[in-house]
PDB file of C-alpha atoms in Angstrom:
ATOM      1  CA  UNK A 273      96.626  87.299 103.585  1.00 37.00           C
ATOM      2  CA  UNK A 274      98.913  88.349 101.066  1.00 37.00           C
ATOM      3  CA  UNK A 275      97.859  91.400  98.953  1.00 39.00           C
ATOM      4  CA  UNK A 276      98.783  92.459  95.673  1.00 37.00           C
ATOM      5  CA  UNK A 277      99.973  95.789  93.703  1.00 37.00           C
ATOM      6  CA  UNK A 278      99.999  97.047  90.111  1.00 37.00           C
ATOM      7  CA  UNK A 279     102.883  98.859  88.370  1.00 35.00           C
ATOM      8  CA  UNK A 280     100.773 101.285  86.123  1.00 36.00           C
ATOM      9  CA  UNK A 281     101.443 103.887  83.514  1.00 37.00           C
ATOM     10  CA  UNK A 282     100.671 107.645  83.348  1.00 36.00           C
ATOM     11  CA  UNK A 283      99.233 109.493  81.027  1.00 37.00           C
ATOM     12  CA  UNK A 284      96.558 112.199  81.079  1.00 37.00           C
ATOM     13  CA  UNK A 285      94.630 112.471  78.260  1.00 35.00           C
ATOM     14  CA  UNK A 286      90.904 114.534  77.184  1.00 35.00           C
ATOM     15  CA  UNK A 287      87.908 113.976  78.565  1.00 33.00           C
ATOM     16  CA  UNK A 288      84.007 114.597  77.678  1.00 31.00           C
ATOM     17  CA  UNK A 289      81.111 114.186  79.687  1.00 33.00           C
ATOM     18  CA  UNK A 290      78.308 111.244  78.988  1.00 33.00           C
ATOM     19  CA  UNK A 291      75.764 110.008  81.443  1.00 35.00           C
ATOM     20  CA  UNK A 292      75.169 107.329  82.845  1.00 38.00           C
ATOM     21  CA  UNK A 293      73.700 103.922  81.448  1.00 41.00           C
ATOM     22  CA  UNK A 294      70.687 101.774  81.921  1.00 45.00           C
ATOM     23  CA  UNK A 295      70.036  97.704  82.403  1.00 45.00           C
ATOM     24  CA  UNK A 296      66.778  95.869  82.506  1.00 51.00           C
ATOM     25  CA  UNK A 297      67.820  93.548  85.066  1.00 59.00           C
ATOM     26  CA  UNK A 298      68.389  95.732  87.851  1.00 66.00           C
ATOM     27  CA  UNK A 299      69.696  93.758  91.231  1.00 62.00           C
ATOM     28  CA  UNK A 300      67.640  94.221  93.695  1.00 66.00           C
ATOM     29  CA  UNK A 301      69.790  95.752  97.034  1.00 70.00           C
ATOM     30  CA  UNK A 302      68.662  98.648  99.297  1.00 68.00           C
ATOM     31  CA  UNK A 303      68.993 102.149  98.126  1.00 77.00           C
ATOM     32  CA  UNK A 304      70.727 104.004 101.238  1.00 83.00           C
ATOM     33  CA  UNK A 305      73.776 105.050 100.570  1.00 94.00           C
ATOM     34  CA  UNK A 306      74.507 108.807 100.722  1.00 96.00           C
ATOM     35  CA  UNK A 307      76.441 111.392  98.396  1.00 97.00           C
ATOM     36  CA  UNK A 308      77.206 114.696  97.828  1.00 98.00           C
ATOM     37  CA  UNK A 309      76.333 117.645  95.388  1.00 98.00           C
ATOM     38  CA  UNK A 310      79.575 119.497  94.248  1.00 98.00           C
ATOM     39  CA  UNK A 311      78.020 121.544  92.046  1.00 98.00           C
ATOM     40  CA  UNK A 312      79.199 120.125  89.134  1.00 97.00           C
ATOM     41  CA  UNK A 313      78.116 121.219  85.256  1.00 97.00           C
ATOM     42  CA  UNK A 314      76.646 117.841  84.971  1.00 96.00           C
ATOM     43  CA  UNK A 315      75.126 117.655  87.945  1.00 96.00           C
ATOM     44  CA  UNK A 316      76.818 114.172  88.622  1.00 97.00           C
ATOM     45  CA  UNK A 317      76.418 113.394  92.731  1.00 98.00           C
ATOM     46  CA  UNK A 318      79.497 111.260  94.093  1.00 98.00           C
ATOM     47  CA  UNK A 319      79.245 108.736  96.786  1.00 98.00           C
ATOM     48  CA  UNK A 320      80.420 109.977  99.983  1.00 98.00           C
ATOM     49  CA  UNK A 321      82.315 106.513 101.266  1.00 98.00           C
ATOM     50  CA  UNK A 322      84.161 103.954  98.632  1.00 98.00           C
ATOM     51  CA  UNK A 323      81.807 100.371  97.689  1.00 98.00           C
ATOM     52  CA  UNK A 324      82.325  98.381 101.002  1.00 97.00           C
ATOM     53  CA  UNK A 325      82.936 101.529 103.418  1.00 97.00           C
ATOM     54  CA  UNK A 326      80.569 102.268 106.066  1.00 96.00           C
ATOM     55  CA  UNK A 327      82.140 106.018 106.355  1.00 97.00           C
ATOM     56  CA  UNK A 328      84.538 108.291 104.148  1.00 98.00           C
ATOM     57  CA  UNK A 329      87.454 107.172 105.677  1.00 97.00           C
ATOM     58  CA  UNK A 330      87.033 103.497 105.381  1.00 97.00           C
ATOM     59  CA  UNK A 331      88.785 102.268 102.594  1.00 95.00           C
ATOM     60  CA  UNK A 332      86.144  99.633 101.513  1.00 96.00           C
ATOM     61  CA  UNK A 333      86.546  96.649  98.846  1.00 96.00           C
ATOM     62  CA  UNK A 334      88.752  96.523  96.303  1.00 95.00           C
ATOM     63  CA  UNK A 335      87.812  95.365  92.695  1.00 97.00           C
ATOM     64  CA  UNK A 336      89.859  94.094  89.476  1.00 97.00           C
ATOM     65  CA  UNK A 337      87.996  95.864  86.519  1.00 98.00           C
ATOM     66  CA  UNK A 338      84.551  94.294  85.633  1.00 98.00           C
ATOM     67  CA  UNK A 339      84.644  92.313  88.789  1.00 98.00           C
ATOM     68  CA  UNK A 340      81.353  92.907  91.285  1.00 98.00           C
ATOM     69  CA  UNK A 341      83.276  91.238  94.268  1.00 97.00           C
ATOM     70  CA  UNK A 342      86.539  91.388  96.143  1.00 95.00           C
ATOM     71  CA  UNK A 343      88.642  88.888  96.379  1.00 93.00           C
ATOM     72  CA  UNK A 344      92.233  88.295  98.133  1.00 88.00           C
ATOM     73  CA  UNK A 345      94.542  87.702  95.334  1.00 89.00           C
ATOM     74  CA  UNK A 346      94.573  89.965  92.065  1.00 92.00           C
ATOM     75  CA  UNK A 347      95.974  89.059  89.131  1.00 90.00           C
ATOM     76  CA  UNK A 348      95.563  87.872  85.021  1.00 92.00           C
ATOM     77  CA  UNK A 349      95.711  84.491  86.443  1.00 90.00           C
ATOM     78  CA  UNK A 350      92.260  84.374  88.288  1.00 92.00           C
ATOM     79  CA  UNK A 351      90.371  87.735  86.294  1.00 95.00           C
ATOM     80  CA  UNK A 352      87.371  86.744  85.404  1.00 97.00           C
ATOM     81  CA  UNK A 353      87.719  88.004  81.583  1.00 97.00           C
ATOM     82  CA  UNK A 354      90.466  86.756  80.488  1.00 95.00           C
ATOM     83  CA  UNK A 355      91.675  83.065  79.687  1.00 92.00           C
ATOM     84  CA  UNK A 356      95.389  82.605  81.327  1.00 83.00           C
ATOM     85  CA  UNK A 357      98.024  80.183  79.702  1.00 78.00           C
ATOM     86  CA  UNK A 358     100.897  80.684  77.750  1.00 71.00           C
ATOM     87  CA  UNK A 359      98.994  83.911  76.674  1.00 82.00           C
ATOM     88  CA  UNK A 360      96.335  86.574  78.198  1.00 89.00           C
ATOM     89  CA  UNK A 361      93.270  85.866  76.273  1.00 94.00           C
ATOM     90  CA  UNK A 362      90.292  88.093  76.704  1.00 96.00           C
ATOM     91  CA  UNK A 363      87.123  87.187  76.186  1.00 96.00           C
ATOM     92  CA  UNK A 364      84.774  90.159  77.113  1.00 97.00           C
ATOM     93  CA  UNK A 365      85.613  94.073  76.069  1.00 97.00           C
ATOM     94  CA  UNK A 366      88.407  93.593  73.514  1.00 96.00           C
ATOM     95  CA  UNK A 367      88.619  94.994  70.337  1.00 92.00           C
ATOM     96  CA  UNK A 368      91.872  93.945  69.547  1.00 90.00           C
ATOM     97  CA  UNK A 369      91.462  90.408  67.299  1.00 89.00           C
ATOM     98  CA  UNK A 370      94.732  89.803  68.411  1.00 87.00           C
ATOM     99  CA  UNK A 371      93.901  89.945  72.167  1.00 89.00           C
ATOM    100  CA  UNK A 372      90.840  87.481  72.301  1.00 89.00           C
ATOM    101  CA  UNK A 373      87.339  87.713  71.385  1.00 88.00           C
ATOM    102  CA  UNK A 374      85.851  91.068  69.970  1.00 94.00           C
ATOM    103  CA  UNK A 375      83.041  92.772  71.395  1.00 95.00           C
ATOM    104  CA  UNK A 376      84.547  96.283  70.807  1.00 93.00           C
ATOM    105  CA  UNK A 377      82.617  97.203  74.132  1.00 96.00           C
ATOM    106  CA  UNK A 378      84.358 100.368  75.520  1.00 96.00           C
ATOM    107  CA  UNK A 379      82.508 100.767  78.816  1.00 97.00           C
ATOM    108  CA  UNK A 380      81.144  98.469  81.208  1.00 98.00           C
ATOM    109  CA  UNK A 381      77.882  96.752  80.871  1.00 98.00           C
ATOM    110  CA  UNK A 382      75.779  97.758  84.815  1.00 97.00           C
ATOM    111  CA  UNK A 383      76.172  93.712  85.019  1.00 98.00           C
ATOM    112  CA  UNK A 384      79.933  93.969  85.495  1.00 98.00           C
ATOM    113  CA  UNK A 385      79.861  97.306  87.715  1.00 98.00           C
ATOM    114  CA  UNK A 386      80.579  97.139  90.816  1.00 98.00           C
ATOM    115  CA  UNK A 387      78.484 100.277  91.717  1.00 98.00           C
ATOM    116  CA  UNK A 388      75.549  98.896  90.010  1.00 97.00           C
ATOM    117  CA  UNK A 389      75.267  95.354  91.716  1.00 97.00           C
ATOM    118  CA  UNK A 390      76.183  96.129  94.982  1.00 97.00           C
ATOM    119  CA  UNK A 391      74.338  99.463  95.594  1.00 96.00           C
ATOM    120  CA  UNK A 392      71.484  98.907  93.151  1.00 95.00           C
ATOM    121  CA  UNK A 393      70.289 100.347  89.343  1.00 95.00           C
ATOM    122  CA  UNK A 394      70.549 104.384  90.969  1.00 95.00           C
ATOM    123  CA  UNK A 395      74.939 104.095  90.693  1.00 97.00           C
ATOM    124  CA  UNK A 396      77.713 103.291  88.611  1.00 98.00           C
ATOM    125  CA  UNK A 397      81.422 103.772  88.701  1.00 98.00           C
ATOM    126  CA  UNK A 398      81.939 107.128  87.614  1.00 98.00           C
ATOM    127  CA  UNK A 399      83.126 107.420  83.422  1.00 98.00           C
ATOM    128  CA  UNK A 400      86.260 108.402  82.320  1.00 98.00           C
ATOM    129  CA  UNK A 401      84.889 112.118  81.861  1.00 98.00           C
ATOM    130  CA  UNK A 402      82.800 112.304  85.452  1.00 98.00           C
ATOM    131  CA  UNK A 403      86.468 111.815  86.958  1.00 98.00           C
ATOM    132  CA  UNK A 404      87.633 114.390  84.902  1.00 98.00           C
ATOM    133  CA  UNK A 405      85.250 117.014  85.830  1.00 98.00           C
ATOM    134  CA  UNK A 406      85.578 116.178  89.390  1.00 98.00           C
ATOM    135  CA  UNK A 407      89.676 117.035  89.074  1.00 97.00           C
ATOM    136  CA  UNK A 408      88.950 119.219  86.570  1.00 97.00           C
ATOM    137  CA  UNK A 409      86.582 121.797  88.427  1.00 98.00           C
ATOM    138  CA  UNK A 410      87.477 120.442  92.074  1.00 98.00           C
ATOM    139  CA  UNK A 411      90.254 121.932  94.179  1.00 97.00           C
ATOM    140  CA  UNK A 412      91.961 118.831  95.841  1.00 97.00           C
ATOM    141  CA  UNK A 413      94.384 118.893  98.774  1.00 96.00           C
ATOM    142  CA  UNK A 414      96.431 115.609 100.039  1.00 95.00           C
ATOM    143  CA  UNK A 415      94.916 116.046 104.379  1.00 96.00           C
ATOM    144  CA  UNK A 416      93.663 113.711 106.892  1.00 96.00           C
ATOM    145  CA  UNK A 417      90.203 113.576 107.932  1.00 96.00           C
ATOM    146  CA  UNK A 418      89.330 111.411 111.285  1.00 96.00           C
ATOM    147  CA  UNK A 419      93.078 110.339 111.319  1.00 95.00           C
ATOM    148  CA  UNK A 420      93.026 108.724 107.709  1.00 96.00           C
ATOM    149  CA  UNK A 421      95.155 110.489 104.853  1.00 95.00           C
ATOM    150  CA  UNK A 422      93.279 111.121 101.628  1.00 96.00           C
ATOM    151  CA  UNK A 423      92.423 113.452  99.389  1.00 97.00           C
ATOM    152  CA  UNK A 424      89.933 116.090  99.745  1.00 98.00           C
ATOM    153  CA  UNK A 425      87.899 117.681  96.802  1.00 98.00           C
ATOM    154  CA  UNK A 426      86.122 120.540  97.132  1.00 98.00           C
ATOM    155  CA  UNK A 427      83.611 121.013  94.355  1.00 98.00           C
ATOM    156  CA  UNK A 428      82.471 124.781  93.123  1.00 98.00           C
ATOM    157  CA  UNK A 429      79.895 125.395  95.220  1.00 98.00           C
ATOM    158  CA  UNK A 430      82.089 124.860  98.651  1.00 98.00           C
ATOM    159  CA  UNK A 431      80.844 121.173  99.183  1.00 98.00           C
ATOM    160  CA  UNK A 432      83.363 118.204 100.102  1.00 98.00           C
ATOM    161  CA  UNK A 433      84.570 114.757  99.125  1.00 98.00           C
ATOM    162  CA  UNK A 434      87.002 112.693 100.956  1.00 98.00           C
ATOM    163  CA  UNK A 435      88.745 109.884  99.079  1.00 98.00           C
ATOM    164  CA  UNK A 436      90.743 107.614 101.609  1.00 96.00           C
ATOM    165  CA  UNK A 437      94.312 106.778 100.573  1.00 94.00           C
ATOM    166  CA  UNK A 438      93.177 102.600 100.118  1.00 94.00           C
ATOM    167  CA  UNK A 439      96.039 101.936  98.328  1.00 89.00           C
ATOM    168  CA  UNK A 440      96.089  99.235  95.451  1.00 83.00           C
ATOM    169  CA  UNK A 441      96.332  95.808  95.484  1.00 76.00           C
ATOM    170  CA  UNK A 442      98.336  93.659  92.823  1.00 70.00           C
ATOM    171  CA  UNK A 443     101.619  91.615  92.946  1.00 52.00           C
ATOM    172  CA  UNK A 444     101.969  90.746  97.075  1.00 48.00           C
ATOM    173  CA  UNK A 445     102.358  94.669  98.192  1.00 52.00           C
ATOM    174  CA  UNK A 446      99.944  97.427  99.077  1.00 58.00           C
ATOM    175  CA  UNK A 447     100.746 101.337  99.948  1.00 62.00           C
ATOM    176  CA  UNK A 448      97.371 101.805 101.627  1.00 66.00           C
ATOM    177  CA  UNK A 449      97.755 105.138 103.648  1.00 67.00           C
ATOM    178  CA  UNK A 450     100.122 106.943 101.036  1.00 86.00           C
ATOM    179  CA  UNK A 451      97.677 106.549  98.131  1.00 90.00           C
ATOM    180  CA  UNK A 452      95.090 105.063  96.079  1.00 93.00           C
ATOM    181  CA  UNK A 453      93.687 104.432  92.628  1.00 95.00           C
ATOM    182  CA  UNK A 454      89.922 104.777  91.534  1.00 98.00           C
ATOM    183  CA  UNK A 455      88.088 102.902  88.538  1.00 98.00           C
ATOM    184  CA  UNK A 456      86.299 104.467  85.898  1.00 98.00           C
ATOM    185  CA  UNK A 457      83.949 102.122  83.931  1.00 98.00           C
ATOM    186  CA  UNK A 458      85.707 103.131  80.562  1.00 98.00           C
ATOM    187  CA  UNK A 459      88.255 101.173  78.608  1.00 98.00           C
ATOM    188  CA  UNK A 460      91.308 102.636  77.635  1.00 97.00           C
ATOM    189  CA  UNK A 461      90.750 102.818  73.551  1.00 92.00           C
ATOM    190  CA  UNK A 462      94.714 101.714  72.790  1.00 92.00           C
ATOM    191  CA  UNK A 463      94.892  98.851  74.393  1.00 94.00           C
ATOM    192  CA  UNK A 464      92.045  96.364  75.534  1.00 95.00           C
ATOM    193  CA  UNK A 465      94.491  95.543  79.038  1.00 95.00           C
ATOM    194  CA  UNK A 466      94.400  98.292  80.372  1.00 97.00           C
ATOM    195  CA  UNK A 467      91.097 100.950  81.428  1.00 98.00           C
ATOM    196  CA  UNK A 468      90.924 104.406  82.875  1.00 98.00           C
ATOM    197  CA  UNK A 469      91.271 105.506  86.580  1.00 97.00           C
ATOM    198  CA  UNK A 470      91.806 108.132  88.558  1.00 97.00           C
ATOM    199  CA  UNK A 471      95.091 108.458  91.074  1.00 95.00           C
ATOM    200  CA  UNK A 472      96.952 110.190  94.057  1.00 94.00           C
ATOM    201  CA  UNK A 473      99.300 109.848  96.210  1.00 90.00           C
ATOM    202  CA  UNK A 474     101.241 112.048  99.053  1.00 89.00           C
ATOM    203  CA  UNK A 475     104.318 112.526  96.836  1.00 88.00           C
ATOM    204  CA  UNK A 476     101.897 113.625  94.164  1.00 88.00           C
ATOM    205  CA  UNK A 477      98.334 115.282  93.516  1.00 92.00           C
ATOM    206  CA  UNK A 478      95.617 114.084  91.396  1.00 95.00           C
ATOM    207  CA  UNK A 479      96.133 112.583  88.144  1.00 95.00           C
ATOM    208  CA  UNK A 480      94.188 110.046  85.230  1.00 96.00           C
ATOM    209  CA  UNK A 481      95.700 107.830  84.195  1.00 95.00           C
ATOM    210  CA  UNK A 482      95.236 103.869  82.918  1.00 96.00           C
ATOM    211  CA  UNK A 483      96.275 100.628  84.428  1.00 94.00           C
ATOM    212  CA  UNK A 484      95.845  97.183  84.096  1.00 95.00           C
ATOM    213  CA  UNK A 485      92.924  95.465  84.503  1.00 96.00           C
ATOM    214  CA  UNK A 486      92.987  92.843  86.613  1.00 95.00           C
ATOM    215  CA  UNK A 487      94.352  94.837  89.292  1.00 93.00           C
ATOM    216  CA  UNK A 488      92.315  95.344  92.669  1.00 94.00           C
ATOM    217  CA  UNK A 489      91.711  99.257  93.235  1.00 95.00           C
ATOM    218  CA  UNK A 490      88.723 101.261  94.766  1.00 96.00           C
ATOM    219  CA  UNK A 491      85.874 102.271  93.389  1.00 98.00           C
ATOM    220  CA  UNK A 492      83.537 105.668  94.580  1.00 98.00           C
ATOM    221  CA  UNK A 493      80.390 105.721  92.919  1.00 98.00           C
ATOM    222  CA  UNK A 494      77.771 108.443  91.017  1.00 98.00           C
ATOM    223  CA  UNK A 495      75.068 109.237  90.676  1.00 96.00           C
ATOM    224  CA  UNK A 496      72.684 110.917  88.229  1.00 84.00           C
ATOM    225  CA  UNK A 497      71.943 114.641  89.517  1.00 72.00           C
ATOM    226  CA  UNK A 498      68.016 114.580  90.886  1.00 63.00           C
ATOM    227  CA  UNK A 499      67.208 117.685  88.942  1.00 52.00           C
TER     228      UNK A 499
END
C-alpha cells in the first residue's frame, strides 16, 4: 500500500483558550474511551490512545483535515473539500474568494471531526489553543513506552500522556517511529490550505505549527473537564 507524506511549514504563533463546540445531530457510537486529567487551567481531559488505537502506543488512523475516515492515499486530488483540476478549488472553510467558495468557517463543524463521529458528541480534536496549553504547561520528553518512541507529556499535576511517533502520511513516504503530526480543528487564518497542528520528532521537541490540509496525520482527542 503505498503511503503518503507532507512537506509542511513552521511557524509558532499565539494561542487562547475556547471550549469546545456543540451539534444537534450527534452520531450515535459508544462512549468508552478513556483519558487523562493533566491538570490543566481549562480543565481540558486528553484521550489517552490516538482515533483508531486500542492503546497509547498504537498509532491509530490517520485523517486529511475535515475527513471522519482513513483512507490509503492522501492528497488534493481525492480531499473531500476541494475540487481538483487545473486548480485547487475549495468548497467548504475558505475565506479566500480567490480559493473557492466562502464560508469564512475557521474551525471545524463536529460533522467533519474526526473525534466527534467516531467516538461520539463527548470529543473533538483538540483547538488550536488546547494544544497550546498542553505544550505550553506540559513538560515533554522524546522516550519509548512499551517499545514505541513518542513523546511523553507530563501535565502539572504529575499525570501522563503518551503520543506515539505515527508519522505522517502524504506524497508515497512515511517516518512513522521518528515522529508525528497532530490536528487541531482550527484553520490557519492566512491561508484557507493550510490548518493548525501540533508536531515532534526525535531530532526535535514539540512545536505548532500549520500544514496542508489534505494531508493524513493523527488525531488525539479532548474532552470537556467533568467539573
Amino acid at each position: 500500500m503505498m503511503k503518503k507524506i507532507l512537506l509542511f511549514m513552521t511557524v509558532v504563533l499565539p494561542f487562547f483558550l475556547i471550549s469546545c463546540g456543540d451539534d444537534k445531530d450527534e452520531p450515535v457510537v459508544p462512549d468508552n474511551h478513556e483519558y487523562v486529567d493533566l491538570g490543566l487551567p481549562s480543565g481540558t481531559l486528553w484521550a489517552t490512545c490516538n482515533i483508531g488505537a486500542n492503546s497509547p502506543e498504537e498509532y491509530g488512523d490517520y485523517f486529511a483535515w475535515g475527513e471522519t475516515s482513513p483512507k490509503e492515499d492522501y492528497d488534493w486530488s481525492n480531499y473531500k473539500w476541494c475540487k481538483w483540476d487545473s486548480s485547487l478549488t475549495l468548497t467548504k472553510y475558505n475565506y479566500n474568494s480567490e480559493s473557492g467558495k466562502v464560508d469564512s468557517k475557521t474551525e471545524l463543524d463536529p460533522k467533519d471531526d474526526a473525534a466527534y463521529v467516531n467516538w461520539g458528541p463527548s470529543w473533538r480534536m483538540p483547538s488550536k489553543e488546547q494544544q497550546y496549553e498542553l505544550y505550553k504547561n506540559c513538560t515533554s520528553k522524546w522516550t519509548s513506552q512499551k517499545g514505541v518512541y513518542g513523546y511523553l507529556f507530563t501535565g502539572p499535576n504529575g499525570n501522563t500522556l503518551f503520543l506515539p511517533a505515527a508519522g505522517r502520511w502524504y506524497f508515497s513516504y512515511g517516518y512513522d517511529g521518528m515522529g508525528a503530526l497532530y490536528w487541531s480543528r482550527t484553520l490557519f487564518p492566512q491561508s484557507s490550505t493550510l490548518s493548525y497542528m501540533m508536531t515532534f520528532s526525535y531530532w526535535s521537541s514539540v512545536e505548532l505549527q500549520y500544514c496542508e490540509r489534505a494531508g493524513g496525520f493523527s488525531v488525539r482527542a479532548v474532552r470537556a473537564s467533568k467539573k
